[in-house]
Amino acid sequence: MFSKISTFLTLVLGMGVIGCVDENEFEPSLEPDSKTSIDFVDKDLFIESAGDSLSMGISLDQAPVTSGQVSIQLSGTAQYGVDYTTTPSAMDGIIQLGILKGQQFYEVNIHRLSTLDTTERLVNLTLLNPSEAFQLGTETVSTMHLMKSVSGEPNHPEVAVVNFADSFIHLTEGEDYLIELTIEGSVAHTVPLTVSLEATAGRAYGTHFTTSPVTVLGEIDLEVLPGMESVSFSFHSINDRLKLGTFEVLFKIIDLHDDLVMGTNSFLTVRIEEDDVLSNELHSIAELRAMFEEHNDQFWLGDDYFIKGVITSGTNVQGDNVAYIQDSTAGIFLRFGSDRMVSLGDHVQLNLKGATGALVNGQKGMLDVNDLVGIKIAEKVYVQPETITFEDLHSGLYQGKKVRIDHVFFPQANGTRTFEGSWALSNDSSGAIVTTYPGADFSGVVLPSGTLSVIGIVGDWGRILPQTYAQDIRR
């Protein structure tokens, strides 16, 4: 079989500098009357045999400057799920095709399933309902012809036929499922059976899902023995705690041998529903900090209390269970119940239920945070520091936040002293202290001489805590 399966691409938006997090700030705008036209590439295409696939091309007359979508309505004499299926899959006869900024060509794959047709069957595809920045062109209808068989009989009436027991499975994150393939008839001897898989772009085997047996180069190897009525393998969806959206894995029967042939149901789509839900009852970090005044710097959160922000700390903190988090309103110190599982640059939602608010080393902090992972929204997000003076630093208004102080120097730099410890930072008229803990990955770097800009979190006792040498110490 010479088919080729194309996966449905999913756009995963990278997040950039937050000051802080307004996802709508950087949306591009369209010029007036510059709508992009959408057309089918071919009017008619033909699939000869069951098990084959063919791609229906969709083109845009120019590279789009924004993302959107267009609907594709399926109709005709062929029956979805019986005679054919598609990638991307259809819901109620409609494919919702995502349009990505800058991408001009897309494909819808038609996979033929039926083997016993004695008449040609048609799949009509019609473009409908483009997003506001797009318009339909002149070629809005295309037809896929499922050609009739030479005879009404299967090609191999004397051999065993293999099919997936299901054509579609719907799971949630963390759920297991035993995927079964049925055998009609019997093989004369043990024969191999191979199943391939492809996942939505951005989803990885071993990170978001696994199988048993494991895959080798994207394939699962099974065996069919004489007398077997079915074979199976297990599928496990991993609860990744990442807010990435619903995705699909397409399984396909391939590489049949000897007296084993493919039946009408040679494809299986497994859809994994996103179960990581962001709360609508978020509190800003400024609100959280205000609770310290309301409760005389000591309180306990007995109910759900959700915050969302970016982790601004790396290794230069008091211990492996400590992190700093910042949103557009403020920053704060967190001490987890065990070693932290969030990293510098993670944009996360955390539930502070069960945590205690208290003063730690002169700063407001949340202790015994139990939500170690939270829900990760993005990774490697850079928080822009606020440029301040030493007077601003000593005001206490920037506690827990990432700041930058320019035109300063280390008066104690002598060419041998390293960052580990607490060292004065000065501009001749004023100064502050920079602290580096032994666990920081740059603690052994020699203190630089000369005029610098220093970036760090306003942390313990109001001292500056740089987090990375390359980014936070600038000449």
mmCIF file with all atom_site columns, C-alpha atoms in Angstrom, residues 69-191:
data_model
loop_
_atom_site.group_PDB
_atom_site.id
_atom_site.type_symbol
_atom_site.label_atom_id
_atom_site.label_alt_id
_atom_site.label_comp_id
_atom_site.label_asym_id
_atom_site.label_entity_id
_atom_site.label_seq_id
_atom_site.pdbx_PDB_ins_code
_atom_site.Cartn_x
_atom_site.Cartn_y
_atom_site.Cartn_z
_atom_site.occupancy
_atom_site.B_iso_or_equiv
_atom_site.pdbx_formal_charge
_atom_site.auth_seq_id
_atom_site.auth_comp_id
_atom_site.auth_asym_id
_atom_site.auth_atom_id
_atom_site.pdbx_PDB_model_num
ATOM 1   C CA . GLN A 1 69  ? -10.009 28.626  10.551 1.00 0.00 ? 69  GLN A CA 1
ATOM 2   C CA . VAL A 1 70  ? -12.299 27.448  7.781  1.00 0.00 ? 70  VAL A CA 1
ATOM 3   C CA . SER A 1 71  ? -14.971 24.724  7.847  1.00 0.00 ? 71  SER A CA 1
ATOM 4   C CA . ILE A 1 72  ? -15.085 21.842  5.365  1.00 0.00 ? 72  ILE A CA 1
ATOM 5   C CA . GLN A 1 73  ? -18.483 20.194  4.972  1.00 0.00 ? 73  GLN A CA 1
ATOM 6   C CA . LEU A 1 74  ? -18.538 16.523  3.934  1.00 0.00 ? 74  LEU A CA 1
ATOM 7   C CA . SER A 1 75  ? -21.387 15.104  1.846  1.00 0.00 ? 75  SER A CA 1
ATOM 8   C CA . GLY A 1 76  ? -21.949 12.624  -0.994 1.00 0.00 ? 76  GLY A CA 1
ATOM 9   C CA . THR A 1 77  ? -22.810 8.964   -1.378 1.00 0.00 ? 77  THR A CA 1
ATOM 10  C CA . ALA A 1 78  ? -19.900 7.635   0.702  1.00 0.00 ? 78  ALA A CA 1
ATOM 11  C CA . GLN A 1 79  ? -20.548 7.075   4.412  1.00 0.00 ? 79  GLN A CA 1
ATOM 12  C CA . TYR A 1 80  ? -18.096 8.545   6.938  1.00 0.00 ? 80  TYR A CA 1
ATOM 13  C CA . GLY A 1 81  ? -16.610 5.881   9.235  1.00 0.00 ? 81  GLY A CA 1
ATOM 14  C CA . VAL A 1 82  ? -17.769 3.064   6.957  1.00 0.00 ? 82  VAL A CA 1
ATOM 15  C CA . ASP A 1 83  ? -16.450 3.882   3.490  1.00 0.00 ? 83  ASP A CA 1
ATOM 16  C CA . TYR A 1 84  ? -13.829 6.423   4.528  1.00 0.00 ? 84  TYR A CA 1
ATOM 17  C CA . THR A 1 85  ? -12.372 8.534   7.317  1.00 0.00 ? 85  THR A CA 1
ATOM 18  C CA . THR A 1 86  ? -10.308 11.726  7.325  1.00 0.00 ? 86  THR A CA 1
ATOM 19  C CA . THR A 1 87  ? -7.342  13.407  8.941  1.00 0.00 ? 87  THR A CA 1
ATOM 20  C CA . PRO A 1 88  ? -8.154  15.858  10.504 1.00 0.00 ? 88  PRO A CA 1
ATOM 21  C CA . SER A 1 89  ? -11.236 14.003  11.704 1.00 0.00 ? 89  SER A CA 1
ATOM 22  C CA . ALA A 1 90  ? -14.780 15.300  11.161 1.00 0.00 ? 90  ALA A CA 1
ATOM 23  C CA . MET A 1 91  ? -17.443 15.973  13.773 1.00 0.00 ? 91  MET A CA 1
ATOM 24  C CA . ASP A 1 92  ? -21.060 15.852  12.551 1.00 0.00 ? 92  ASP A CA 1
ATOM 25  C CA . GLY A 1 93  ? -19.891 16.000  8.946  1.00 0.00 ? 93  GLY A CA 1
ATOM 26  C CA . ILE A 1 94  ? -17.697 19.079  9.461  1.00 0.00 ? 94  ILE A CA 1
ATOM 27  C CA . ILE A 1 95  ? -13.901 19.372  9.547  1.00 0.00 ? 95  ILE A CA 1
ATOM 28  C CA . GLN A 1 96  ? -12.636 22.462  11.351 1.00 0.00 ? 96  GLN A CA 1
ATOM 29  C CA . LEU A 1 97  ? -9.325  23.284  9.634  1.00 0.00 ? 97  LEU A CA 1
ATOM 30  C CA . GLY A 1 98  ? -7.008  25.585  11.540 1.00 0.00 ? 98  GLY A CA 1
ATOM 31  C CA . ILE A 1 99  ? -5.144  28.219  9.507  1.00 0.00 ? 99  ILE A CA 1
ATOM 32  C CA . LEU A 1 100 ? -1.708  29.175  10.790 1.00 0.00 ? 100 LEU A CA 1
ATOM 33  C CA . LYS A 1 101 ? -0.101  32.558  10.378 1.00 0.00 ? 101 LYS A CA 1
ATOM 34  C CA . GLY A 1 102 ? 2.352   32.468  7.440  1.00 0.00 ? 102 GLY A CA 1
ATOM 35  C CA . GLN A 1 103 ? 1.302   29.017  6.100  1.00 0.00 ? 103 GLN A CA 1
ATOM 36  C CA . GLN A 1 104 ? -0.294  28.926  2.625  1.00 0.00 ? 104 GLN A CA 1
ATOM 37  C CA . PHE A 1 105 ? -0.897  25.200  1.953  1.00 0.00 ? 105 PHE A CA 1
ATOM 38  C CA . TYR A 1 106 ? -2.913  22.581  3.876  1.00 0.00 ? 106 TYR A CA 1
ATOM 39  C CA . GLU A 1 107 ? -4.058  19.004  3.281  1.00 0.00 ? 107 GLU A CA 1
ATOM 40  C CA . VAL A 1 108 ? -7.072  16.925  4.214  1.00 0.00 ? 108 VAL A CA 1
ATOM 41  C CA . ASN A 1 109 ? -6.313  13.212  3.946  1.00 0.00 ? 109 ASN A CA 1
ATOM 42  C CA . ILE A 1 110 ? -9.098  10.856  2.826  1.00 0.00 ? 110 ILE A CA 1
ATOM 43  C CA . HIS A 1 111 ? -8.527  7.244   3.981  1.00 0.00 ? 111 HIS A CA 1
ATOM 44  C CA . ARG A 1 112 ? -10.609 4.651   2.139  1.00 0.00 ? 112 ARG A CA 1
ATOM 45  C CA . LEU A 1 113 ? -11.973 1.858   4.339  1.00 0.00 ? 113 LEU A CA 1
ATOM 46  C CA . SER A 1 114 ? -14.552 -0.144  2.346  1.00 0.00 ? 114 SER A CA 1
ATOM 47  C CA . THR A 1 115 ? -13.427 -3.188  0.329  1.00 0.00 ? 115 THR A CA 1
ATOM 48  C CA . LEU A 1 116 ? -16.685 -4.540  -1.147 1.00 0.00 ? 116 LEU A CA 1
ATOM 49  C CA . ASP A 1 117 ? -18.080 -1.607  -3.157 1.00 0.00 ? 117 ASP A CA 1
ATOM 50  C CA . THR A 1 118 ? -19.477 -2.497  -6.581 1.00 0.00 ? 118 THR A CA 1
ATOM 51  C CA . THR A 1 119 ? -20.312 1.123   -7.439 1.00 0.00 ? 119 THR A CA 1
ATOM 52  C CA . GLU A 1 120 ? -18.314 4.309   -7.263 1.00 0.00 ? 120 GLU A CA 1
ATOM 53  C CA . ARG A 1 121 ? -18.977 6.395   -4.129 1.00 0.00 ? 121 ARG A CA 1
ATOM 54  C CA . LEU A 1 122 ? -18.358 10.109  -3.781 1.00 0.00 ? 122 LEU A CA 1
ATOM 55  C CA . VAL A 1 123 ? -17.040 12.338  -1.022 1.00 0.00 ? 123 VAL A CA 1
ATOM 56  C CA . ASN A 1 124 ? -17.949 15.971  -1.695 1.00 0.00 ? 124 ASN A CA 1
ATOM 57  C CA . LEU A 1 125 ? -15.924 18.588  0.207  1.00 0.00 ? 125 LEU A CA 1
ATOM 58  C CA . THR A 1 126 ? -17.217 22.173  0.440  1.00 0.00 ? 126 THR A CA 1
ATOM 59  C CA . LEU A 1 127 ? -15.390 25.143  1.988  1.00 0.00 ? 127 LEU A CA 1
ATOM 60  C CA . LEU A 1 128 ? -17.579 27.183  4.377  1.00 0.00 ? 128 LEU A CA 1
ATOM 61  C CA . ASN A 1 129 ? -17.466 29.869  7.066  1.00 0.00 ? 129 ASN A CA 1
ATOM 62  C CA . PRO A 1 130 ? -13.921 31.293  6.891  1.00 0.00 ? 130 PRO A CA 1
ATOM 63  C CA . SER A 1 131 ? -12.678 33.474  9.749  1.00 0.00 ? 131 SER A CA 1
ATOM 64  C CA . GLU A 1 132 ? -13.055 37.235  9.457  1.00 0.00 ? 132 GLU A CA 1
ATOM 65  C CA . ALA A 1 133 ? -9.593  37.810  7.922  1.00 0.00 ? 133 ALA A CA 1
ATOM 66  C CA . PHE A 1 134 ? -10.247 35.250  5.154  1.00 0.00 ? 134 PHE A CA 1
ATOM 67  C CA . GLN A 1 135 ? -12.629 34.756  2.238  1.00 0.00 ? 135 GLN A CA 1
ATOM 68  C CA . LEU A 1 136 ? -13.637 31.900  -0.062 1.00 0.00 ? 136 LEU A CA 1
ATOM 69  C CA . GLY A 1 137 ? -12.078 31.849  -3.515 1.00 0.00 ? 137 GLY A CA 1
ATOM 70  C CA . THR A 1 138 ? -13.553 30.426  -6.716 1.00 0.00 ? 138 THR A CA 1
ATOM 71  C CA . GLU A 1 139 ? -12.735 26.725  -6.116 1.00 0.00 ? 139 GLU A CA 1
ATOM 72  C CA . THR A 1 140 ? -14.830 25.954  -3.028 1.00 0.00 ? 140 THR A CA 1
ATOM 73  C CA . VAL A 1 141 ? -16.038 22.429  -3.955 1.00 0.00 ? 141 VAL A CA 1
ATOM 74  C CA . SER A 1 142 ? -13.934 19.333  -4.579 1.00 0.00 ? 142 SER A CA 1
ATOM 75  C CA . THR A 1 143 ? -14.823 15.667  -5.012 1.00 0.00 ? 143 THR A CA 1
ATOM 76  C CA . MET A 1 144 ? -12.997 12.514  -3.945 1.00 0.00 ? 144 MET A CA 1
ATOM 77  C CA . HIS A 1 145 ? -14.058 9.460   -5.981 1.00 0.00 ? 145 HIS A CA 1
ATOM 78  C CA . LEU A 1 146 ? -13.924 6.075   -4.215 1.00 0.00 ? 146 LEU A CA 1
ATOM 79  C CA . MET A 1 147 ? -13.661 3.845   -7.285 1.00 0.00 ? 147 MET A CA 1
ATOM 80  C CA . LYS A 1 148 ? -15.678 0.643   -7.542 1.00 0.00 ? 148 LYS A CA 1
ATOM 81  C CA . SER A 1 149 ? -14.008 -2.726  -7.026 1.00 0.00 ? 149 SER A CA 1
ATOM 82  C CA . VAL A 1 150 ? -13.293 -4.985  -9.980 1.00 0.00 ? 150 VAL A CA 1
ATOM 83  C CA . SER A 1 151 ? -15.543 -7.592  -8.351 1.00 0.00 ? 151 SER A CA 1
ATOM 84  C CA . GLY A 1 152 ? -17.777 -7.592  -5.318 1.00 0.00 ? 152 GLY A CA 1
ATOM 85  C CA . GLU A 1 153 ? -15.580 -10.104 -3.490 1.00 0.00 ? 153 GLU A CA 1
ATOM 86  C CA . PRO A 1 154 ? -12.612 -9.463  -1.207 1.00 0.00 ? 154 PRO A CA 1
ATOM 87  C CA . ASN A 1 155 ? -9.210  -9.828  -2.856 1.00 0.00 ? 155 ASN A CA 1
ATOM 88  C CA . HIS A 1 156 ? -8.213  -12.727 -0.589 1.00 0.00 ? 156 HIS A CA 1
ATOM 89  C CA . PRO A 1 157 ? -11.312 -14.754 0.381  1.00 0.00 ? 157 PRO A CA 1
ATOM 90  C CA . GLU A 1 158 ? -9.302  -17.636 1.826  1.00 0.00 ? 158 GLU A CA 1
ATOM 91  C CA . VAL A 1 159 ? -7.102  -15.686 4.238  1.00 0.00 ? 159 VAL A CA 1
ATOM 92  C CA . ALA A 1 160 ? -7.516  -14.131 7.699  1.00 0.00 ? 160 ALA A CA 1
ATOM 93  C CA . VAL A 1 161 ? -8.682  -10.521 7.861  1.00 0.00 ? 161 VAL A CA 1
ATOM 94  C CA . VAL A 1 162 ? -7.479  -8.071  10.531 1.00 0.00 ? 162 VAL A CA 1
ATOM 95  C CA . ASN A 1 163 ? -9.411  -4.990  11.693 1.00 0.00 ? 163 ASN A CA 1
ATOM 96  C CA . PHE A 1 164 ? -9.333  -2.576  14.584 1.00 0.00 ? 164 PHE A CA 1
ATOM 97  C CA . ALA A 1 165 ? -12.227 -3.406  16.881 1.00 0.00 ? 165 ALA A CA 1
ATOM 98  C CA . ASP A 1 166 ? -12.899 0.346   17.189 1.00 0.00 ? 166 ASP A CA 1
ATOM 99  C CA . SER A 1 167 ? -12.493 3.225   14.762 1.00 0.00 ? 167 SER A CA 1
ATOM 100 C CA . PHE A 1 168 ? -12.582 6.010   17.388 1.00 0.00 ? 168 PHE A CA 1
ATOM 101 C CA . ILE A 1 169 ? -11.738 6.085   21.099 1.00 0.00 ? 169 ILE A CA 1
ATOM 102 C CA . HIS A 1 170 ? -12.209 9.075   23.413 1.00 0.00 ? 170 HIS A CA 1
ATOM 103 C CA . LEU A 1 171 ? -9.999  9.218   26.540 1.00 0.00 ? 171 LEU A CA 1
ATOM 104 C CA . THR A 1 172 ? -9.007  11.723  29.206 1.00 0.00 ? 172 THR A CA 1
ATOM 105 C CA . GLU A 1 173 ? -5.459  12.410  30.348 1.00 0.00 ? 173 GLU A CA 1
ATOM 106 C CA . GLY A 1 174 ? -4.073  9.616   32.523 1.00 0.00 ? 174 GLY A CA 1
ATOM 107 C CA . GLU A 1 175 ? -6.530  7.010   31.228 1.00 0.00 ? 175 GLU A CA 1
ATOM 108 C CA . ASP A 1 176 ? -5.517  3.528   29.965 1.00 0.00 ? 176 ASP A CA 1
ATOM 109 C CA . TYR A 1 177 ? -7.181  1.589   27.159 1.00 0.00 ? 177 TYR A CA 1
ATOM 110 C CA . LEU A 1 178 ? -6.650  -1.884  25.705 1.00 0.00 ? 178 LEU A CA 1
ATOM 111 C CA . ILE A 1 179 ? -6.683  -1.520  21.913 1.00 0.00 ? 179 ILE A CA 1
ATOM 112 C CA . GLU A 1 180 ? -7.936  -4.686  20.228 1.00 0.00 ? 180 GLU A CA 1
ATOM 113 C CA . LEU A 1 181 ? -7.532  -5.915  16.655 1.00 0.00 ? 181 LEU A CA 1
ATOM 114 C CA . THR A 1 182 ? -9.925  -8.673  15.588 1.00 0.00 ? 182 THR A CA 1
ATOM 115 C CA . ILE A 1 183 ? -8.931  -11.631 13.374 1.00 0.00 ? 183 ILE A CA 1
ATOM 116 C CA . GLU A 1 184 ? -11.581 -13.137 11.074 1.00 0.00 ? 184 GLU A CA 1
ATOM 117 C CA . GLY A 1 185 ? -10.443 -16.518 9.801  1.00 0.00 ? 185 GLY A CA 1
ATOM 118 C CA . SER A 1 186 ? -7.178  -18.149 10.748 1.00 0.00 ? 186 SER A CA 1
ATOM 119 C CA . VAL A 1 187 ? -3.590  -17.890 9.618  1.00 0.00 ? 187 VAL A CA 1
ATOM 120 C CA . ALA A 1 188 ? -1.730  -21.085 8.707  1.00 0.00 ? 188 ALA A CA 1
ATOM 121 C CA . HIS A 1 189 ? 1.330   -20.112 10.743 1.00 0.00 ? 189 HIS A CA 1
ATOM 122 C CA . THR A 1 190 ? 2.595   -17.305 12.976 1.00 0.00 ? 190 THR A CA 1
ATOM 123 C CA . VAL A 1 191 ? 2.783   -14.049 11.045 1.00 0.00 ? 191 VAL A CA 1
#
